């Protein structure tokens, strides 16, 4: 049985090797997201990622949604595998406790991503 850190690391490595974050400074977006979440909240950061000019942000939040909806984590329903679907779920169905827990788990995922995504 794997612990949470092993699961997070595996999901981040899958994301890092997928090539989803591209561009000259693609990996730099990982460093920008946690302060935005801390200052504005997860839902605001998710909404920002849906802007058409923010493909790198959207790729990161899609990966976070996949992580949160994975069988091992199971914090959101298994069909919420994209940033849009995660935002819809949080806006319509999540309680403040669920939002707090999801924000904490997204932060932990981002801590691993900061180290592994180049």
mmCIF file of N, CA and C in Angstrom:
data_model
loop_
_atom_site.group_PDB
_atom_site.id
_atom_site.type_symbol
_atom_site.label_atom_id
_atom_site.label_comp_id
_atom_site.label_asym_id
_atom_site.label_seq_id
_atom_site.Cartn_x
_atom_site.Cartn_y
_atom_site.Cartn_z
ATOM 1 N N UNK A 1 0.839 -1.179 0.000
ATOM 2 C CA UNK A 1 0.000 0.000 0.000
ATOM 3 C C UNK A 1 0.886 1.246 0.000
ATOM 4 N N UNK A 2 0.566 2.168 -0.861
ATOM 5 C CA UNK A 2 1.353 3.396 -0.975
ATOM 6 C C UNK A 2 0.805 4.466 -0.041
ATOM 7 N N UNK A 3 1.716 5.328 0.456
ATOM 8 C CA UNK A 3 1.239 6.449 1.265
ATOM 9 C C UNK A 3 0.925 7.636 0.353
ATOM 10 N N UNK A 4 0.365 8.698 0.944
ATOM 11 C CA UNK A 4 -0.068 9.851 0.141
ATOM 12 C C UNK A 4 1.086 10.503 -0.614
ATOM 13 N N UNK A 5 2.258 10.586 -0.002
ATOM 14 C CA UNK A 5 3.386 11.208 -0.690
ATOM 15 C C UNK A 5 3.803 10.404 -1.915
ATOM 16 N N UNK A 6 3.750 9.105 -1.834
ATOM 17 C CA UNK A 6 4.079 8.274 -2.993
ATOM 18 C C UNK A 6 3.062 8.475 -4.111
ATOM 19 N N UNK A 7 1.802 8.557 -3.752
ATOM 20 C CA UNK A 7 0.746 8.762 -4.750
ATOM 21 C C UNK A 7 0.910 10.131 -5.401
ATOM 22 N N UNK A 8 1.148 11.161 -4.588
ATOM 23 C CA UNK A 8 1.350 12.510 -5.135
ATOM 24 C C UNK A 8 2.544 12.524 -6.078
ATOM 25 N N UNK A 9 3.642 11.935 -5.654
ATOM 26 C CA UNK A 9 4.850 11.929 -6.481
ATOM 27 C C UNK A 9 4.606 11.207 -7.805
ATOM 28 N N UNK A 10 3.899 10.092 -7.753
ATOM 29 C CA UNK A 10 3.605 9.355 -8.992
ATOM 30 C C UNK A 10 2.756 10.188 -9.940
ATOM 31 N N UNK A 11 1.727 10.851 -9.411
ATOM 32 C CA UNK A 11 0.861 11.681 -10.253
ATOM 33 C C UNK A 11 1.615 12.880 -10.824
ATOM 34 N N UNK A 12 2.487 13.486 -10.027
ATOM 35 C CA UNK A 12 3.273 14.619 -10.526
ATOM 36 C C UNK A 12 4.257 14.153 -11.587
ATOM 37 N N UNK A 13 4.896 13.007 -11.378
ATOM 38 C CA UNK A 13 5.822 12.496 -12.391
ATOM 39 C C UNK A 13 5.112 12.194 -13.703
ATOM 40 N N UNK A 14 3.899 11.645 -13.623
ATOM 41 C CA UNK A 14 3.121 11.407 -14.841
ATOM 42 C C UNK A 14 2.852 12.726 -15.558
ATOM 43 N N UNK A 15 2.502 13.748 -14.796
ATOM 44 C CA UNK A 15 2.259 15.071 -15.372
ATOM 45 C C UNK A 15 3.541 15.656 -15.956
ATOM 46 N N UNK A 16 4.634 15.550 -15.220
ATOM 47 C CA UNK A 16 5.909 16.135 -15.655
ATOM 48 C C UNK A 16 6.417 15.495 -16.938
ATOM 49 N N UNK A 17 6.213 14.200 -17.086
ATOM 50 C CA UNK A 17 6.706 13.510 -18.281
ATOM 51 C C UNK A 17 5.731 13.571 -19.444
ATOM 52 N N UNK A 18 4.515 14.064 -19.199
ATOM 53 C CA UNK A 18 3.522 14.123 -20.273
ATOM 54 C C UNK A 18 3.785 15.265 -21.252
ATOM 55 N N UNK A 19 4.568 16.244 -20.832
ATOM 56 C CA UNK A 19 4.832 17.392 -21.704
ATOM 57 C C UNK A 19 3.663 18.345 -21.812
ATOM 58 N N UNK A 20 2.764 18.340 -20.839
ATOM 59 C CA UNK A 20 1.582 19.202 -20.888
ATOM 60 C C UNK A 20 1.910 20.678 -20.752
ATOM 61 N N UNK A 21 2.930 20.986 -19.963
ATOM 62 C CA UNK A 21 3.331 22.383 -19.772
ATOM 63 C C UNK A 21 4.492 22.639 -20.712
ATOM 64 N N UNK A 22 4.229 23.428 -21.743
ATOM 65 C CA UNK A 22 5.229 23.694 -22.769
ATOM 66 C C UNK A 22 5.554 25.174 -22.796
ATOM 67 N N UNK A 23 6.527 25.501 -23.595
ATOM 68 C CA UNK A 23 6.887 26.899 -23.759
ATOM 69 C C UNK A 23 8.227 27.215 -23.131
ATOM 70 N N UNK A 24 8.663 28.435 -23.357
ATOM 71 C CA UNK A 24 9.966 28.878 -22.893
ATOM 72 C C UNK A 24 10.111 28.758 -21.381
ATOM 73 N N UNK A 25 9.098 29.180 -20.648
ATOM 74 C CA UNK A 25 9.123 29.128 -19.189
ATOM 75 C C UNK A 25 7.955 28.310 -18.656
ATOM 76 N N UNK A 26 7.672 27.195 -19.284
ATOM 77 C CA UNK A 26 6.502 26.399 -18.931
ATOM 78 C C UNK A 26 6.469 25.956 -17.487
ATOM 79 N N UNK A 27 7.606 25.492 -16.956
ATOM 80 C CA UNK A 27 7.639 25.031 -15.587
ATOM 81 C C UNK A 27 7.516 26.138 -14.559
ATOM 82 N N UNK A 28 7.742 27.370 -14.971
ATOM 83 C CA UNK A 28 7.660 28.497 -14.047
ATOM 84 C C UNK A 28 6.246 28.717 -13.530
ATOM 85 N N UNK A 29 5.256 28.268 -14.248
ATOM 86 C CA UNK A 29 3.872 28.459 -13.819
ATOM 87 C C UNK A 29 3.619 27.732 -12.495
ATOM 88 N N UNK A 30 4.326 26.652 -12.255
ATOM 89 C CA UNK A 30 4.174 25.892 -11.013
ATOM 90 C C UNK A 30 4.512 26.769 -9.806
ATOM 91 N N UNK A 31 5.481 27.648 -9.951
ATOM 92 C CA UNK A 31 5.876 28.526 -8.848
ATOM 93 C C UNK A 31 4.891 29.666 -8.639
ATOM 94 N N UNK A 32 4.129 30.011 -9.643
ATOM 95 C CA UNK A 32 3.212 31.148 -9.559
ATOM 96 C C UNK A 32 1.854 30.780 -8.972
ATOM 97 N N UNK A 33 1.447 29.544 -9.094
ATOM 98 C CA UNK A 33 0.103 29.146 -8.686
ATOM 99 C C UNK A 33 -0.100 29.153 -7.161
ATOM 100 N N UNK A 34 0.803 28.590 -6.351
ATOM 101 C CA UNK A 34 0.537 28.573 -4.899
ATOM 102 C C UNK A 34 0.287 29.946 -4.272
ATOM 103 N N UNK A 35 1.056 30.999 -4.604
ATOM 104 C CA UNK A 35 0.729 32.302 -4.014
ATOM 105 C C UNK A 35 -0.643 32.831 -4.455
ATOM 106 N N UNK A 36 -1.035 32.529 -5.683
ATOM 107 C CA UNK A 36 -2.355 32.963 -6.151
ATOM 108 C C UNK A 36 -3.445 32.247 -5.364
ATOM 109 N N UNK A 37 -3.256 30.962 -5.106
ATOM 110 C CA UNK A 37 -4.231 30.213 -4.309
ATOM 111 C C UNK A 37 -4.289 30.775 -2.892
ATOM 112 N N UNK A 38 -3.128 31.061 -2.301
ATOM 113 C CA UNK A 38 -3.107 31.583 -0.933
ATOM 114 C C UNK A 38 -3.775 32.954 -0.837
ATOM 115 N N UNK A 39 -3.574 33.799 -1.827
ATOM 116 C CA UNK A 39 -4.123 35.156 -1.780
ATOM 117 C C UNK A 39 -5.575 35.246 -2.235
ATOM 118 N N UNK A 40 -5.962 34.431 -3.213
ATOM 119 C CA UNK A 40 -7.284 34.563 -3.823
ATOM 120 C C UNK A 40 -8.184 33.354 -3.656
ATOM 121 N N UNK A 41 -7.632 32.227 -3.262
ATOM 122 C CA UNK A 41 -8.410 31.010 -3.098
ATOM 123 C C UNK A 41 -8.323 30.099 -4.316
ATOM 124 N N UNK A 42 -8.621 28.848 -4.070
ATOM 125 C CA UNK A 42 -8.532 27.832 -5.125
ATOM 126 C C UNK A 42 -9.522 28.089 -6.253
ATOM 127 N N UNK A 43 -10.741 28.470 -5.919
ATOM 128 C CA UNK A 43 -11.741 28.665 -6.971
ATOM 129 C C UNK A 43 -11.369 29.827 -7.885
ATOM 130 N N UNK A 44 -10.818 30.892 -7.340
ATOM 131 C CA UNK A 44 -10.401 32.016 -8.179
ATOM 132 C C UNK A 44 -9.234 31.617 -9.078
ATOM 133 N N UNK A 45 -8.301 30.847 -8.542
ATOM 134 C CA UNK A 45 -7.178 30.382 -9.359
ATOM 135 C C UNK A 45 -7.662 29.449 -10.467
ATOM 136 N N UNK A 46 -8.609 28.578 -10.128
ATOM 137 C CA UNK A 46 -9.203 27.699 -11.138
ATOM 138 C C UNK A 46 -9.889 28.507 -12.233
ATOM 139 N N UNK A 47 -10.641 29.515 -11.838
ATOM 140 C CA UNK A 47 -11.335 30.355 -12.819
ATOM 141 C C UNK A 47 -10.330 31.066 -13.719
ATOM 142 N N UNK A 48 -9.236 31.548 -13.147
ATOM 143 C CA UNK A 48 -8.196 32.209 -13.939
ATOM 144 C C UNK A 48 -7.592 31.244 -14.948
ATOM 145 N N UNK A 49 -7.452 29.978 -14.558
ATOM 146 C CA UNK A 49 -6.840 28.994 -15.460
ATOM 147 C C UNK A 49 -7.691 28.730 -16.693
ATOM 148 N N UNK A 50 -8.970 29.071 -16.626
ATOM 149 C CA UNK A 50 -9.858 28.819 -17.756
ATOM 150 C C UNK A 50 -9.811 29.921 -18.806
ATOM 151 N N UNK A 51 -9.048 30.985 -18.547
ATOM 152 C CA UNK A 51 -8.842 32.035 -19.540
ATOM 153 C C UNK A 51 -8.121 31.429 -20.749
ATOM 154 N N UNK A 52 -8.492 31.832 -21.920
ATOM 155 C CA UNK A 52 -7.928 31.240 -23.144
ATOM 156 C C UNK A 52 -6.426 31.425 -23.263
ATOM 157 N N UNK A 53 -5.873 32.443 -22.634
ATOM 158 C CA UNK A 53 -4.443 32.716 -22.738
ATOM 159 C C UNK A 53 -3.633 32.009 -21.661
ATOM 160 N N UNK A 54 -4.233 31.138 -20.894
ATOM 161 C CA UNK A 54 -3.557 30.504 -19.772
ATOM 162 C C UNK A 54 -3.493 28.982 -19.934
ATOM 163 N N UNK A 55 -2.985 28.512 -21.059
ATOM 164 C CA UNK A 55 -2.948 27.071 -21.306
ATOM 165 C C UNK A 55 -2.088 26.326 -20.287
ATOM 166 N N UNK A 56 -0.973 26.914 -19.864
ATOM 167 C CA UNK A 56 -0.111 26.241 -18.891
ATOM 168 C C UNK A 56 -0.832 26.106 -17.547
ATOM 169 N N UNK A 57 -1.530 27.161 -17.128
ATOM 170 C CA UNK A 57 -2.289 27.096 -15.880
ATOM 171 C C UNK A 57 -3.362 26.017 -15.986
ATOM 172 N N UNK A 58 -4.054 25.970 -17.115
ATOM 173 C CA UNK A 58 -5.117 24.985 -17.294
ATOM 174 C C UNK A 58 -4.554 23.568 -17.257
ATOM 175 N N UNK A 59 -3.394 23.365 -17.868
ATOM 176 C CA UNK A 59 -2.776 22.040 -17.852
ATOM 177 C C UNK A 59 -2.460 21.605 -16.420
ATOM 178 N N UNK A 60 -1.978 22.530 -15.609
ATOM 179 C CA UNK A 60 -1.674 22.218 -14.213
ATOM 180 C C UNK A 60 -2.956 21.883 -13.456
ATOM 181 N N UNK A 61 -3.998 22.689 -13.628
ATOM 182 C CA UNK A 61 -5.237 22.430 -12.904
ATOM 183 C C UNK A 61 -5.952 21.190 -13.426
ATOM 184 N N UNK A 62 -5.786 20.862 -14.694
ATOM 185 C CA UNK A 62 -6.331 19.590 -15.195
ATOM 186 C C UNK A 62 -5.640 18.421 -14.491
ATOM 187 N N UNK A 63 -4.322 18.530 -14.314
ATOM 188 C CA UNK A 63 -3.572 17.476 -13.628
ATOM 189 C C UNK A 63 -3.985 17.383 -12.158
ATOM 190 N N UNK A 64 -4.206 18.531 -11.523
ATOM 191 C CA UNK A 64 -4.667 18.524 -10.131
ATOM 192 C C UNK A 64 -6.043 17.876 -10.040
ATOM 193 N N UNK A 65 -6.929 18.181 -10.983
ATOM 194 C CA UNK A 65 -8.265 17.575 -10.992
ATOM 195 C C UNK A 65 -8.165 16.063 -11.159
ATOM 196 N N UNK A 66 -7.293 15.603 -12.038
ATOM 197 C CA UNK A 66 -7.101 14.158 -12.210
ATOM 198 C C UNK A 66 -6.588 13.521 -10.922
ATOM 199 N N UNK A 67 -5.674 14.211 -10.258
ATOM 200 C CA UNK A 67 -5.137 13.714 -8.987
ATOM 201 C C UNK A 67 -6.252 13.606 -7.941
ATOM 202 N N UNK A 68 -7.025 14.666 -7.793
ATOM 203 C CA UNK A 68 -8.084 14.690 -6.778
ATOM 204 C C UNK A 68 -9.178 13.663 -7.058
ATOM 205 N N UNK A 69 -9.418 13.363 -8.332
ATOM 206 C CA UNK A 69 -10.478 12.422 -8.693
ATOM 207 C C UNK A 69 -9.977 10.990 -8.852
ATOM 208 N N UNK A 70 -8.675 10.785 -8.662
ATOM 209 C CA UNK A 70 -8.138 9.435 -8.801
ATOM 210 C C UNK A 70 -8.707 8.521 -7.727
ATOM 211 N N UNK A 71 -8.667 7.249 -7.982
ATOM 212 C CA UNK A 71 -9.210 6.262 -7.054
ATOM 213 C C UNK A 71 -8.486 6.301 -5.711
ATOM 214 N N UNK A 72 -7.170 6.548 -5.743
ATOM 215 C CA UNK A 72 -6.388 6.543 -4.509
ATOM 216 C C UNK A 72 -6.705 7.742 -3.614
ATOM 217 N N UNK A 73 -6.974 8.898 -4.214
ATOM 218 C CA UNK A 73 -7.237 10.114 -3.446
ATOM 219 C C UNK A 73 -8.736 10.246 -3.194
ATOM 220 N N UNK A 74 -9.548 10.224 -4.236
ATOM 221 C CA UNK A 74 -10.999 10.190 -4.113
ATOM 222 C C UNK A 74 -11.633 11.367 -3.394
ATOM 223 N N UNK A 75 -11.055 12.545 -3.516
ATOM 224 C CA UNK A 75 -11.608 13.716 -2.827
ATOM 225 C C UNK A 75 -12.760 14.357 -3.592
ATOM 226 N N UNK A 76 -12.821 14.094 -4.895
ATOM 227 C CA UNK A 76 -13.926 14.568 -5.725
ATOM 228 C C UNK A 76 -14.425 13.375 -6.537
ATOM 229 N N UNK A 77 -15.633 13.454 -7.071
ATOM 230 C CA UNK A 77 -16.145 12.343 -7.893
ATOM 231 C C UNK A 77 -15.196 12.015 -9.050
ATOM 232 N N UNK A 78 -15.162 10.765 -9.438
ATOM 233 C CA UNK A 78 -14.196 10.287 -10.428
ATOM 234 C C UNK A 78 -14.376 10.890 -11.815
ATOM 235 N N UNK A 79 -15.502 11.531 -12.083
ATOM 236 C CA UNK A 79 -15.693 12.128 -13.406
ATOM 237 C C UNK A 79 -15.239 13.590 -13.465
ATOM 238 N N UNK A 80 -14.705 14.140 -12.404
ATOM 239 C CA UNK A 80 -14.257 15.548 -12.362
ATOM 240 C C UNK A 80 -12.771 15.621 -12.693
ATOM 241 N N UNK A 81 -12.422 15.317 -13.946
ATOM 242 C CA UNK A 81 -11.023 15.180 -14.339
ATOM 243 C C UNK A 81 -10.469 16.366 -15.121
ATOM 244 N N UNK A 82 -11.158 17.487 -15.109
ATOM 245 C CA UNK A 82 -10.638 18.679 -15.782
ATOM 246 C C UNK A 82 -10.881 19.889 -14.893
ATOM 247 N N UNK A 83 -10.197 20.971 -15.203
ATOM 248 C CA UNK A 83 -10.341 22.200 -14.417
ATOM 249 C C UNK A 83 -11.782 22.693 -14.434
ATOM 250 N N UNK A 84 -12.430 22.632 -15.601
ATOM 251 C CA UNK A 84 -13.815 23.096 -15.702
ATOM 252 C C UNK A 84 -14.753 22.290 -14.820
ATOM 253 N N UNK A 85 -14.620 20.968 -14.888
ATOM 254 C CA UNK A 85 -15.495 20.094 -14.110
ATOM 255 C C UNK A 85 -15.225 20.229 -12.618
ATOM 256 N N UNK A 86 -13.950 20.426 -12.253
ATOM 257 C CA UNK A 86 -13.615 20.620 -10.848
ATOM 258 C C UNK A 86 -14.208 21.924 -10.327
ATOM 259 N N UNK A 87 -14.108 22.988 -11.115
ATOM 260 C CA UNK A 87 -14.683 24.269 -10.699
ATOM 261 C C UNK A 87 -16.199 24.163 -10.571
ATOM 262 N N UNK A 88 -16.851 23.494 -11.513
ATOM 263 C CA UNK A 88 -18.300 23.290 -11.420
ATOM 264 C C UNK A 88 -18.675 22.545 -10.142
ATOM 265 N N UNK A 89 -17.921 21.507 -9.826
ATOM 266 C CA UNK A 89 -18.193 20.732 -8.611
ATOM 267 C C UNK A 89 -18.017 21.597 -7.362
ATOM 268 N N UNK A 90 -16.904 22.333 -7.301
ATOM 269 C CA UNK A 90 -16.642 23.157 -6.123
ATOM 270 C C UNK A 90 -17.691 24.258 -5.954
ATOM 271 N N UNK A 91 -18.136 24.831 -7.065
ATOM 272 C CA UNK A 91 -19.113 25.916 -6.999
ATOM 273 C C UNK A 91 -20.501 25.412 -6.617
ATOM 274 N N UNK A 92 -20.845 24.213 -7.053
ATOM 275 C CA UNK A 92 -22.218 23.743 -6.856
ATOM 276 C C UNK A 92 -22.390 22.789 -5.671
ATOM 277 N N UNK A 93 -21.443 21.888 -5.472
ATOM 278 C CA UNK A 93 -21.676 20.785 -4.546
ATOM 279 C C UNK A 93 -20.775 20.735 -3.322
ATOM 280 N N UNK A 94 -19.713 21.497 -3.291
ATOM 281 C CA UNK A 94 -18.733 21.363 -2.213
ATOM 282 C C UNK A 94 -19.087 22.231 -1.007
ATOM 283 N N UNK A 95 -18.854 21.672 0.162
ATOM 284 C CA UNK A 95 -18.998 22.442 1.394
ATOM 285 C C UNK A 95 -17.681 23.151 1.679
ATOM 286 N N UNK A 96 -17.682 24.019 2.666
ATOM 287 C CA UNK A 96 -16.449 24.721 3.014
ATOM 288 C C UNK A 96 -15.383 23.754 3.518
ATOM 289 N N UNK A 97 -15.787 22.687 4.172
ATOM 290 C CA UNK A 97 -14.833 21.682 4.652
ATOM 291 C C UNK A 97 -14.195 20.958 3.470
ATOM 292 N N UNK A 98 -14.994 20.588 2.501
ATOM 293 C CA UNK A 98 -14.479 19.925 1.302
ATOM 294 C C UNK A 98 -13.537 20.864 0.560
ATOM 295 N N UNK A 99 -13.920 22.113 0.400
ATOM 296 C CA UNK A 99 -13.069 23.090 -0.284
ATOM 297 C C UNK A 99 -11.746 23.260 0.448
ATOM 298 N N UNK A 100 -11.782 23.327 1.761
ATOM 299 C CA UNK A 100 -10.549 23.455 2.548
ATOM 300 C C UNK A 100 -9.644 22.241 2.339
ATOM 301 N N UNK A 101 -10.213 21.040 2.386
ATOM 302 C CA UNK A 101 -9.424 19.817 2.216
ATOM 303 C C UNK A 101 -8.852 19.711 0.809
ATOM 304 N N UNK A 102 -9.635 20.073 -0.187
ATOM 305 C CA UNK A 102 -9.172 20.023 -1.571
ATOM 306 C C UNK A 102 -8.064 21.056 -1.795
ATOM 307 N N UNK A 103 -8.211 22.226 -1.216
ATOM 308 C CA UNK A 103 -7.173 23.255 -1.337
ATOM 309 C C UNK A 103 -5.871 22.769 -0.714
ATOM 310 N N UNK A 104 -5.953 22.135 0.437
ATOM 311 C CA UNK A 104 -4.755 21.599 1.098
ATOM 312 C C UNK A 104 -4.090 20.524 0.250
ATOM 313 N N UNK A 105 -4.877 19.623 -0.317
ATOM 314 C CA UNK A 105 -4.309 18.551 -1.142
ATOM 315 C C UNK A 105 -3.710 19.113 -2.427
ATOM 316 N N UNK A 106 -4.365 20.102 -3.026
ATOM 317 C CA UNK A 106 -3.805 20.744 -4.222
ATOM 318 C C UNK A 106 -2.465 21.403 -3.886
ATOM 319 N N UNK A 107 -2.372 22.013 -2.710
ATOM 320 C CA UNK A 107 -1.114 22.613 -2.278
ATOM 321 C C UNK A 107 -0.013 21.582 -2.113
ATOM 322 N N UNK A 108 -0.349 20.429 -1.552
ATOM 323 C CA UNK A 108 0.643 19.363 -1.407
ATOM 324 C C UNK A 108 1.099 18.846 -2.771
ATOM 325 N N UNK A 109 0.163 18.705 -3.700
ATOM 326 C CA UNK A 109 0.509 18.276 -5.057
ATOM 327 C C UNK A 109 1.455 19.294 -5.683
ATOM 328 N N UNK A 110 1.149 20.570 -5.516
ATOM 329 C CA UNK A 110 1.986 21.626 -6.082
ATOM 330 C C UNK A 110 3.378 21.664 -5.452
ATOM 331 N N UNK A 111 3.501 21.287 -4.174
ATOM 332 C CA UNK A 111 4.822 21.212 -3.550
ATOM 333 C C UNK A 111 5.695 20.176 -4.252
ATOM 334 N N UNK A 112 5.120 19.034 -4.579
ATOM 335 C CA UNK A 112 5.867 18.043 -5.330
ATOM 336 C C UNK A 112 6.155 18.543 -6.749
ATOM 337 N N UNK A 113 5.199 19.164 -7.357
ATOM 338 C CA UNK A 113 5.368 19.643 -8.734
ATOM 339 C C UNK A 113 6.479 20.685 -8.822
ATOM 340 N N UNK A 114 6.587 21.525 -7.812
ATOM 341 C CA UNK A 114 7.631 22.554 -7.815
ATOM 342 C C UNK A 114 9.022 21.911 -7.902
ATOM 343 N N UNK A 115 9.169 20.748 -7.352
ATOM 344 C CA UNK A 115 10.472 20.076 -7.350
ATOM 345 C C UNK A 115 10.703 19.224 -8.606
ATOM 346 N N UNK A 116 9.630 18.712 -9.188
ATOM 347 C CA UNK A 116 9.772 17.719 -10.254
ATOM 348 C C UNK A 116 9.524 18.228 -11.666
ATOM 349 N N UNK A 117 8.752 19.306 -11.820
ATOM 350 C CA UNK A 117 8.422 19.803 -13.158
ATOM 351 C C UNK A 117 9.470 20.830 -13.559
ATOM 352 N N UNK A 118 10.079 20.610 -14.684
ATOM 353 C CA UNK A 118 11.118 21.530 -15.179
ATOM 354 C C UNK A 118 10.587 22.342 -16.326
#
